[in-house]
Every structure is written in structure tokens, then in C-alpha cells.
Short mmCIF file of C-alpha atoms and ligand atoms in Angstrom, two decimals:
data_model
loop_
_atom_site.label_atom_id
_atom_site.label_comp_id
_atom_site.label_asym_id
_atom_site.label_seq_id
_atom_site.Cartn_x
_atom_site.Cartn_y
_atom_site.Cartn_z
CA MET A 1 -31.00 15.59 14.13
CA GLY A 2 -30.28 11.91 13.97
CA ASP A 3 -32.77 9.11 13.71
CA ARG A 4 -34.73 8.63 16.96
CA ASP A 5 -33.96 4.89 17.03
CA GLN A 6 -30.21 5.54 16.95
CA PRO A 7 -28.33 6.23 20.17
CA ASN A 8 -27.38 9.90 20.30
CA ALA A 9 -23.60 10.07 19.77
CA ARG A 10 -23.14 13.02 22.10
CA ALA A 11 -24.95 11.29 24.96
CA VAL A 12 -22.93 8.08 24.47
CA ILE A 13 -19.66 10.07 24.42
CA ALA A 14 -20.62 12.12 27.51
CA ALA A 15 -21.61 8.98 29.46
CA GLU A 16 -18.37 7.22 28.59
CA ILE A 17 -16.29 10.26 29.62
CA ALA A 18 -18.25 10.53 32.89
CA ALA A 19 -17.53 6.86 33.62
CA HIS A 20 -13.92 6.53 32.42
CA GLY A 21 -12.43 10.02 32.10
CA PRO A 22 -11.11 11.76 28.95
CA MET A 23 -11.73 9.89 25.70
CA ARG A 24 -9.03 9.20 23.13
CA LEU A 25 -9.50 10.97 19.79
CA ASP A 26 -9.77 7.71 17.83
CA ARG A 27 -12.58 6.50 20.09
CA PHE A 28 -14.33 9.87 19.79
CA ARG A 29 -14.12 9.77 16.01
CA ALA A 30 -15.27 6.16 15.80
CA LEU A 31 -18.37 6.92 17.89
CA ALA A 32 -19.11 10.21 16.11
CA ASN A 33 -18.65 8.88 12.57
CA GLY A 34 -20.36 5.59 13.34
CA ALA A 35 -23.49 7.50 14.35
CA TYR A 36 -23.07 9.99 11.52
CA TYR A 37 -22.87 7.48 8.66
CA ALA A 38 -25.40 5.09 10.21
CA THR A 39 -28.16 7.68 10.22
CA ARG A 40 -27.94 9.52 6.91
CA ASP A 41 -26.84 9.84 3.33
CA PRO A 42 -24.27 12.63 3.71
CA LEU A 43 -23.40 12.92 0.02
CA GLY A 44 -24.50 15.42 -2.55
CA ARG A 45 -25.77 18.98 -2.62
CA ALA A 46 -28.49 18.40 -0.03
CA GLY A 47 -26.06 16.59 2.28
CA ASP A 48 -22.84 17.70 3.91
CA PHE A 49 -20.26 17.13 1.18
CA ILE A 50 -19.89 16.12 -2.48
CA THR A 51 -17.44 13.42 -3.55
CA ALA A 52 -15.73 12.81 -6.89
CA PRO A 53 -18.02 10.02 -8.21
CA GLU A 54 -21.09 12.16 -7.46
CA THR A 55 -19.82 14.89 -9.81
CA THR A 56 -19.09 12.89 -12.98
CA GLN A 57 -19.68 9.37 -14.25
CA ALA A 58 -16.24 9.52 -15.91
CA TYR A 59 -14.54 9.05 -12.52
CA GLY A 60 -15.99 5.57 -11.87
CA GLU A 61 -15.64 4.63 -15.54
CA LEU A 62 -11.92 5.40 -15.58
CA ILE A 63 -11.39 3.45 -12.37
CA GLY A 64 -13.25 0.50 -13.91
CA ALA A 65 -11.00 0.70 -16.97
CA TRP A 66 -7.94 0.86 -14.67
CA MET A 67 -9.01 -2.35 -12.94
CA VAL A 68 -9.50 -4.14 -16.26
CA GLU A 69 -6.09 -3.08 -17.54
CA VAL A 70 -4.31 -4.19 -14.35
CA TRP A 71 -6.23 -7.49 -14.47
CA ARG A 72 -5.11 -8.12 -18.06
CA ALA A 73 -1.49 -7.25 -17.17
CA GLN A 74 -1.66 -10.01 -14.53
CA GLY A 75 -2.84 -12.60 -17.07
CA ALA A 76 -6.62 -12.13 -16.58
CA PRO A 77 -7.05 -14.48 -13.58
CA ALA A 78 -10.50 -15.93 -12.80
CA PRO A 79 -12.42 -15.93 -10.56
CA ILE A 80 -11.64 -12.58 -8.94
CA VAL A 81 -13.14 -10.30 -6.31
CA LEU A 82 -13.98 -6.74 -7.37
CA ALA A 83 -14.44 -4.83 -4.12
CA GLU A 84 -15.00 -1.29 -2.89
CA ALA A 85 -14.52 0.02 0.63
CA GLY A 86 -16.88 2.79 1.73
CA PRO A 87 -18.91 2.89 -1.50
CA GLY A 88 -21.27 5.68 -0.37
CA ARG A 89 -24.28 5.66 -2.72
CA GLY A 90 -22.71 3.00 -4.95
CA THR A 91 -22.20 5.53 -7.73
CA LEU A 92 -18.54 4.77 -8.46
CA MET A 93 -19.19 1.03 -8.65
CA ALA A 94 -22.31 1.53 -10.82
CA ASP A 95 -20.32 3.65 -13.29
CA ALA A 96 -17.39 1.21 -13.26
CA LEU A 97 -19.65 -1.81 -13.86
CA ARG A 98 -21.50 -0.13 -16.73
CA LEU A 99 -18.19 0.43 -18.51
CA ILE A 100 -16.84 -3.02 -17.64
CA ASP A 101 -19.99 -4.75 -18.94
CA ARG A 102 -19.61 -2.96 -22.26
CA LEU A 103 -15.85 -3.07 -22.78
CA ALA A 104 -14.68 -6.13 -20.84
CA PRO A 105 -17.37 -8.80 -20.53
CA ASP A 106 -14.62 -11.31 -19.69
CA PHE A 107 -13.68 -9.25 -16.62
CA ALA A 108 -17.37 -8.92 -15.72
CA ALA A 109 -17.85 -12.70 -15.98
CA ALA A 110 -14.77 -13.41 -13.87
CA SER A 111 -15.63 -11.03 -11.05
CA SER A 112 -17.92 -11.14 -8.07
CA VAL A 113 -18.65 -7.74 -6.56
CA HIS A 114 -18.22 -7.18 -2.83
CA LEU A 115 -18.85 -3.99 -0.84
CA ILE A 116 -17.29 -3.13 2.51
CA GLU A 117 -19.73 -0.84 4.26
CA THR A 118 -20.74 -0.45 7.90
CA SER A 119 -23.66 1.98 7.47
CA PRO A 120 -27.09 0.35 7.13
CA THR A 121 -28.45 3.52 5.51
CA LEU A 122 -25.77 3.53 2.81
CA ARG A 123 -26.00 -0.26 2.34
CA ALA A 124 -29.68 0.24 1.47
CA LEU A 125 -28.81 2.92 -1.11
CA GLN A 126 -26.11 0.65 -2.58
CA ALA A 127 -28.58 -2.24 -2.79
CA ALA A 128 -31.12 -0.04 -4.57
CA ARG A 129 -28.46 1.04 -7.07
CA ILE A 130 -26.46 -2.11 -7.84
CA GLY A 131 -27.98 -4.77 -5.56
CA SER A 132 -28.45 -7.33 -8.33
CA ARG A 133 -24.70 -7.24 -9.00
CA VAL A 134 -23.48 -7.43 -5.41
CA ALA A 135 -22.42 -10.86 -4.17
CA GLY A 136 -22.00 -9.70 -0.59
CA TRP A 137 -21.61 -6.87 1.91
CA HIS A 138 -18.86 -6.91 4.51
CA GLU A 139 -17.97 -5.11 7.72
CA ARG A 140 -14.27 -5.51 7.01
CA LEU A 141 -11.73 -6.79 4.47
CA ALA A 142 -11.05 -9.99 6.40
CA THR A 143 -14.29 -11.66 5.29
CA LEU A 144 -13.78 -11.18 1.52
CA PRO A 145 -13.48 -14.46 -0.42
CA GLU A 146 -9.93 -15.70 -0.98
CA ALA A 147 -9.22 -14.77 -4.61
CA PRO A 148 -7.28 -12.16 -6.59
CA LEU A 149 -8.54 -8.87 -5.20
CA PHE A 150 -9.24 -5.74 -7.22
CA LEU A 151 -10.04 -3.19 -4.54
CA ILE A 152 -10.95 0.50 -4.72
CA ALA A 153 -11.15 2.94 -1.81
CA SER A 154 -12.15 6.48 -2.77
CA GLU A 155 -12.55 8.93 0.13
CA PHE A 156 -12.81 5.98 2.51
CA LEU A 157 -9.60 6.08 4.55
CA ASP A 158 -10.17 9.75 5.48
CA ALA A 159 -13.21 8.60 7.47
CA LEU A 160 -11.19 6.29 9.73
CA PRO A 161 -10.13 7.35 13.25
CA VAL A 162 -6.81 9.07 13.95
CA ARG A 163 -4.75 9.66 17.10
CA GLN A 164 -2.55 12.73 17.67
CA PHE A 165 0.65 12.52 19.70
CA ARG A 166 2.87 15.30 21.07
CA ARG A 167 6.06 15.35 23.10
CA ARG A 168 5.76 17.62 26.13
CA GLY A 169 9.15 17.84 27.80
CA GLY A 170 10.08 14.21 28.42
CA ALA A 171 6.50 12.92 28.23
CA TRP A 172 4.40 11.63 25.32
CA MET A 173 0.91 13.10 25.40
CA GLU A 174 -2.07 12.37 23.22
CA ARG A 175 -5.09 14.43 22.29
CA ALA A 176 -8.35 13.52 24.01
CA VAL A 177 -11.86 14.84 24.62
CA ALA A 178 -13.12 15.79 28.09
CA MET A 179 -16.26 17.36 29.56
CA GLU A 180 -16.33 20.83 31.11
CA GLY A 181 -19.79 21.20 32.60
CA ASP A 182 -21.92 19.94 29.74
CA ARG A 183 -19.46 21.06 27.04
CA LEU A 184 -17.01 18.80 25.19
CA VAL A 185 -13.49 20.27 25.29
CA TRP A 186 -10.02 19.26 24.07
CA THR A 187 -7.49 17.97 26.53
CA GLU A 188 -4.34 15.84 26.59
CA ILE A 189 -3.68 12.56 28.38
CA PRO A 190 -0.47 10.54 28.77
CA ALA A 191 0.01 8.35 25.68
CA GLU A 192 -0.28 4.65 26.50
CA PRO A 193 1.37 2.59 25.09
CA LEU A 194 4.17 4.84 23.83
CA PRO A 195 3.52 5.88 20.22
CA GLY A 196 5.95 5.09 17.43
CA ARG A 197 6.06 8.67 16.19
CA PRO A 198 4.71 12.15 16.94
CA GLY A 199 1.92 13.81 14.99
CA GLU A 200 -1.29 12.42 13.55
CA VAL A 201 -1.48 8.66 13.16
CA SER A 202 -4.27 6.49 11.75
CA GLU A 203 -3.62 3.02 13.10
CA GLU A 204 -6.82 1.80 11.42
CA ALA A 205 -5.88 3.13 7.99
CA GLU A 206 -2.43 1.54 8.27
CA ALA A 207 -3.89 -1.78 9.41
CA TRP A 208 -6.42 -1.60 6.58
CA ILE A 209 -3.83 -1.09 3.82
CA ALA A 210 -1.58 -3.77 5.36
CA GLU A 211 -4.46 -6.24 5.19
CA ALA A 212 -5.29 -5.26 1.61
CA ALA A 213 -1.61 -5.62 0.71
CA HIS A 214 -1.40 -9.09 2.29
CA GLN A 215 -4.38 -10.23 0.22
CA VAL A 216 -2.95 -8.73 -3.00
CA VAL A 217 0.47 -10.32 -2.39
CA ARG A 218 -1.08 -13.70 -1.60
CA PHE A 219 -3.68 -13.95 -4.37
CA GLY A 220 -2.78 -11.21 -6.89
CA GLY A 221 -4.80 -8.16 -7.83
CA ALA A 222 -4.44 -4.51 -6.85
CA ALA A 223 -5.67 -1.94 -4.34
CA LEU A 224 -6.25 1.61 -5.56
CA VAL A 225 -6.57 4.37 -2.96
CA LEU A 226 -7.82 7.84 -3.88
CA ASP A 227 -8.15 10.39 -1.12
CA TYR A 228 -7.10 13.75 0.17
CA GLY A 229 -3.86 13.59 2.06
CA HIS A 230 -0.26 14.48 2.63
CA GLY A 231 3.20 12.95 2.50
CA GLY A 232 3.68 12.45 6.24
CA GLY A 233 4.48 14.52 9.33
CA ALA A 234 1.14 16.34 9.79
CA GLU A 235 0.15 17.22 13.37
CA ASP A 236 -3.54 18.00 13.07
CA THR A 237 -5.67 17.79 9.93
CA LEU A 238 -8.92 16.84 11.67
CA GLN A 239 -11.91 18.66 10.22
CA ALA A 240 -15.65 18.61 10.65
CA VAL A 241 -17.98 19.54 7.81
CA GLN A 242 -21.71 20.08 7.96
CA GLY A 243 -23.83 21.47 5.14
CA HIS A 244 -20.68 22.08 3.06
CA ARG A 245 -19.21 24.33 5.81
CA PRO A 246 -16.43 23.71 8.33
CA VAL A 247 -17.74 23.43 11.90
CA ASP A 248 -16.20 22.81 15.34
CA PRO A 249 -15.54 19.03 15.56
CA LEU A 250 -16.74 19.01 19.18
CA ALA A 251 -19.92 21.03 18.62
CA ALA A 252 -22.24 18.25 17.47
CA PRO A 253 -20.61 14.80 17.21
CA GLY A 254 -22.61 12.48 14.96
CA GLU A 255 -24.16 15.44 13.13
CA ALA A 256 -21.10 16.52 11.12
CA ASP A 257 -18.68 14.54 8.98
CA LEU A 258 -15.32 14.16 10.69
CA SER A 259 -12.38 13.46 8.42
CA ALA A 260 -8.61 13.72 8.51
CA GLN A 261 -6.11 13.81 5.68
CA VAL A 262 -4.64 10.46 4.75
CA ASP A 263 -0.94 10.01 5.56
CA PHE A 264 0.22 8.52 2.25
CA ALA A 265 3.79 7.98 3.50
CA ALA A 266 2.45 5.84 6.35
CA LEU A 267 0.18 3.90 3.95
CA ALA A 268 3.10 3.19 1.60
CA ARG A 269 5.28 2.01 4.51
CA ALA A 270 2.57 -0.30 5.84
CA ALA A 271 1.87 -1.81 2.39
CA ARG A 272 5.59 -2.36 1.70
CA ALA A 273 6.04 -3.95 5.11
CA ALA A 274 3.32 -6.42 4.06
CA GLY A 275 5.43 -7.38 1.03
CA ALA A 276 3.61 -5.39 -1.66
CA VAL A 277 4.93 -3.05 -4.32
CA VAL A 278 3.62 0.50 -3.97
CA TYR A 279 3.13 3.01 -6.79
CA GLY A 280 2.55 6.67 -5.92
CA PRO A 281 1.25 8.66 -4.28
CA VAL A 282 0.78 10.79 -7.39
CA PRO A 283 -1.42 13.90 -7.53
CA GLN A 284 -5.00 12.98 -8.48
CA GLY A 285 -4.91 15.54 -11.30
CA ASP A 286 -1.94 13.81 -12.96
CA PHE A 287 -3.50 10.39 -12.40
CA LEU A 288 -6.88 11.28 -13.92
CA ARG A 289 -5.31 13.17 -16.82
CA ALA A 290 -3.14 10.15 -17.64
CA LEU A 291 -6.23 7.92 -17.52
CA GLY A 292 -7.93 10.22 -20.04
CA LEU A 293 -10.44 12.20 -17.99
CA PRO A 294 -10.40 15.18 -20.40
CA GLU A 295 -10.92 12.90 -23.43
CA ARG A 296 -13.66 10.84 -21.74
CA THR A 297 -15.39 14.04 -20.67
CA ALA A 298 -15.28 15.39 -24.24
CA ILE A 299 -16.92 12.19 -25.53
CA LEU A 300 -19.67 12.32 -22.88
CA CYS A 301 -20.29 15.99 -23.68
CA ARG A 302 -20.89 15.26 -27.37
CA HIS A 303 -24.06 13.36 -26.51
CA ALA A 304 -25.17 15.46 -23.53
CA PRO A 305 -27.53 18.43 -23.37
CA PRO A 306 -25.61 21.72 -22.96
CA ALA A 307 -26.34 22.07 -19.22
CA THR A 308 -25.12 18.53 -18.49
CA ALA A 309 -22.06 19.08 -20.67
CA ARG A 310 -21.20 22.20 -18.68
CA GLN A 311 -21.53 20.23 -15.43
CA LEU A 312 -19.32 17.41 -16.73
CA GLN A 313 -16.65 19.89 -17.84
CA ALA A 314 -16.75 21.70 -14.51
CA ALA A 315 -16.47 18.39 -12.62
CA ALA A 316 -13.46 17.29 -14.66
CA ARG A 317 -11.78 20.64 -14.07
CA ARG A 318 -12.48 20.39 -10.32
CA LEU A 319 -10.95 16.89 -10.14
CA ILE A 320 -7.81 17.89 -12.09
CA ASP A 321 -7.23 21.55 -11.19
CA PRO A 322 -4.31 21.87 -8.70
CA ASP A 323 -6.21 24.62 -6.87
CA ALA A 324 -9.29 22.38 -6.43
CA MET A 325 -8.85 18.60 -5.95
CA GLY A 326 -6.00 17.90 -8.35
CA LEU A 327 -3.10 18.29 -5.94
CA LEU A 328 -4.45 17.77 -2.43
CA PHE A 329 -6.11 14.52 -3.54
CA LYS A 330 -3.72 11.72 -4.41
CA ALA A 331 -3.68 8.22 -5.87
CA LEU A 332 -1.72 5.27 -4.53
CA ALA A 333 -1.67 1.72 -5.88
CA VAL A 334 -0.67 -1.49 -4.10
CA LEU A 335 0.39 -4.44 -6.29
CA PRO A 336 2.04 -7.83 -5.91
CA PRO A 337 5.83 -8.01 -6.26
CA GLY A 338 6.93 -8.05 -9.90
CA ALA A 339 3.79 -6.31 -11.23
CA SER A 340 4.45 -3.62 -13.83
CA ALA A 341 3.53 0.03 -13.27
CA PRO A 342 -0.27 0.39 -13.50
CA PRO A 343 -1.93 3.06 -15.68
CA GLY A 344 -1.51 6.57 -14.32
CA PHE A 345 1.63 5.74 -12.33
CA ALA A 346 4.15 5.58 -15.16
CA PRO A 347 7.42 7.30 -14.19
N1 SAH B 401 -16.60 6.50 -1.60
C1 SAH B 401 -17.86 7.22 -1.55
C2 SAH B 401 -18.32 7.57 -0.11
C3 SAH B 401 -17.36 8.33 0.74
S1 SAH B 401 -18.01 8.64 2.35
C4 SAH B 401 -17.79 8.45 -2.41
O1 SAH B 401 -16.69 8.86 -2.74
O2 SAH B 401 -18.84 8.99 -2.74
C5 SAH B 401 -17.27 7.36 3.33
C6 SAH B 401 -17.86 5.99 3.13
O3 SAH B 401 -17.17 5.07 4.01
C7 SAH B 401 -19.32 5.83 3.49
O4 SAH B 401 -19.88 4.88 2.63
C8 SAH B 401 -19.26 5.33 4.93
O5 SAH B 401 -20.44 4.73 5.38
C9 SAH B 401 -18.11 4.38 4.84
N2 SAH B 401 -17.43 4.06 6.09
C10 SAH B 401 -17.04 4.92 7.05
N3 SAH B 401 -16.37 4.28 8.04
C11 SAH B 401 -16.35 2.96 7.68
C12 SAH B 401 -15.79 1.78 8.27
N4 SAH B 401 -15.13 1.83 9.41
N5 SAH B 401 -15.93 0.60 7.59
C13 SAH B 401 -16.59 0.55 6.41
N6 SAH B 401 -17.13 1.63 5.82
C14 SAH B 401 -17.02 2.82 6.44
#
């Protein structure tokens, strides 16, 4: 159950449907996930799902090294903003900073660290972990300082709301949530305004990458997106997960994590329309192998107790294996025009 001080997501959703009729899917997801992330730490074995940085320190380290290399390729500008959207427990950024401090003190000195996070619960965990290094927390990209931006988003965009459009005869319909008695049920309402395309659309994810791309084009830098997703045209990838198990997305809004696969074709289009150069998407397995995940894991294992070494090896396999996260998860990079191919995206 959620925190008693937090409004109950189900009650808020039911009241809004009673007052205004069926609720659009993006509104439903925003209310459900807002309550979900505000009230808990969902990550890890005791939570609802485990993410890449929680399985191995090598993940954040390699992303830190990627940022440094891209920064050097752009002439090592200073000062810069090193930012992460949806940093969870702050694990990825902690691992990246530890490596950066050791291997690239010039990058460390040039950068101020900014976190984009809406959940007070997770902000507190991030502060406990890397608070002394964080120059500021933000609700959105727009308030980041104006400087070259080195931005990471790992399993962030999948948490943003989606809409789902269908053509029924001559009419455009969109998926919505209604009440039947005291149960939440799926329904369809006429789509207003008319959508640009059928299927599942994340207007927020597209607006987010367009804004990141604008900043990168204007000031320099790079945005690196890692997430699970597809190459466009999906109709319904919405899923709810609670306690590491799939559940009905309508059963307990605010109590389960709702996510949808990222449409990488739509992200690439939106970033290009903003004037940026896009690399990828490439399968996460190829990306992490090219960055040296197996080699980094072998080095970490040399100094680790056998049980830890086994965990690190299993995590690396899970991130790379095509049957686990290696293929479904993908990497996409957004760079200013003229920038060379970043590590892991070589043709
Ligand atoms: N990147 C982390 C956490 C993934 S969970 C990891 O891989 O471990 C999703 C993260 O995005 C959480 O930190 C959540 O609070 C945050 N988040 C969700 N919706 C958000 C929004 N609209 N704006 C900013 N952060 C958001």
C-alpha cells in the first residue's frame, strides 16, 4: 500500500472519471506512475524490478567512460553539464563519477552534475548516495544550465505516458480507461485532435528527446538513451509489473510499475527534426560489448570474492545475451551536426 500522506492513485483516477468521463491512457499512466514513483523505491530484489545499473557497477562505469570520450572528441569544452534523467537510486551516476574521478579529473573538474527526477523518495536516495556531487535537481530538462550537455537516460523514457490510436472504419479512436461499477475497464473514445499516426505514441518521450537534441545542437554535448524498445509500429506494449511479475495494468494503479517499450524510430525522427545527428538504435548487447563490458567485468572479477565475481559475470551475460536484455534493449545517441560516431556506434 502507498504512503498514507499520498493521495491514493485509484481514488484520484476514479473521481476524475466520475467527473469527466473516460480517461485518456496518457493521463492514466501519468497519475498511476506519479503516485507509484513518489511513494517507493521500486528497484532491486525487494522491489518490483531490477535495472541494469543495479546489477553491475561496470554499466555506469562504461557510460561514464563513453561521456568522457565523446567530450574529448568535441575538444573538451568547459564548463559542461553532466545530467541524468530518472536516476533511480543514483547508482549509475555514482559508478560513472567514481570512474571519471579516477581516469578523467579534467572532465570531473569541468562538469557540474544535475539530476532530473520527479520522485521525492528517489531524490532522497540520490542525495544520500551522491548528494555532495549534485549541483541541482530538476523537474524537467528546460531548467538545466545553458552549457554543453552530456545527458544519460537509462530506463527513463519507458516510464513516460503513451497514447494508443486505432482506426475504426472512418473514425480515429484512442484507448481510454472507464469505470464499470467500481472496476476500472478499458474503453475507446474518439481521438481529439486527430493523431499523426496509428499505434502507440509517446508524445512526452518525443518532446523530451527533441528538447535534449535542441540543447545538444545549441551548446554541444551528447544524449545517450538506453532502454527497452522497438523500431516503430507497435500497437500495444503497455505492461504492469509488481514484485517482478506481470500484473493487470488496471488492477492497482500506483501500486505497480507501468512501462511501455520505447519507439526508437519516433525518437530518432524527433531528434533529427530538432537538427541533431542520431546514431543507432543499436542492440544494447552490441553496444556494451563494443564498450568493453566483458573485459571490464573480467578485471572486476580478479579482485572480487568468488560469489561477487559470479554475480558480476551473470549480470554482464544478462545485459549482453540476445535472449535476455541484449537485443530488446537498445542504445541511441544524439549528437550535434558534424560530430563523429561515438563509441559503440561505429558502422
Ligand atoms: N535509471 C534508473 C531508474 C529507472 S526507474 C535505473 O536504471 O535504475 C525510472 C526513473 O525515472 C525513476 O527514477 C523515476 O522516479 C523517474 N521518473 C519517472 N517519471 C519521471 C518524470 N516524468 N520526470 C522525471 N523523472 C521521472
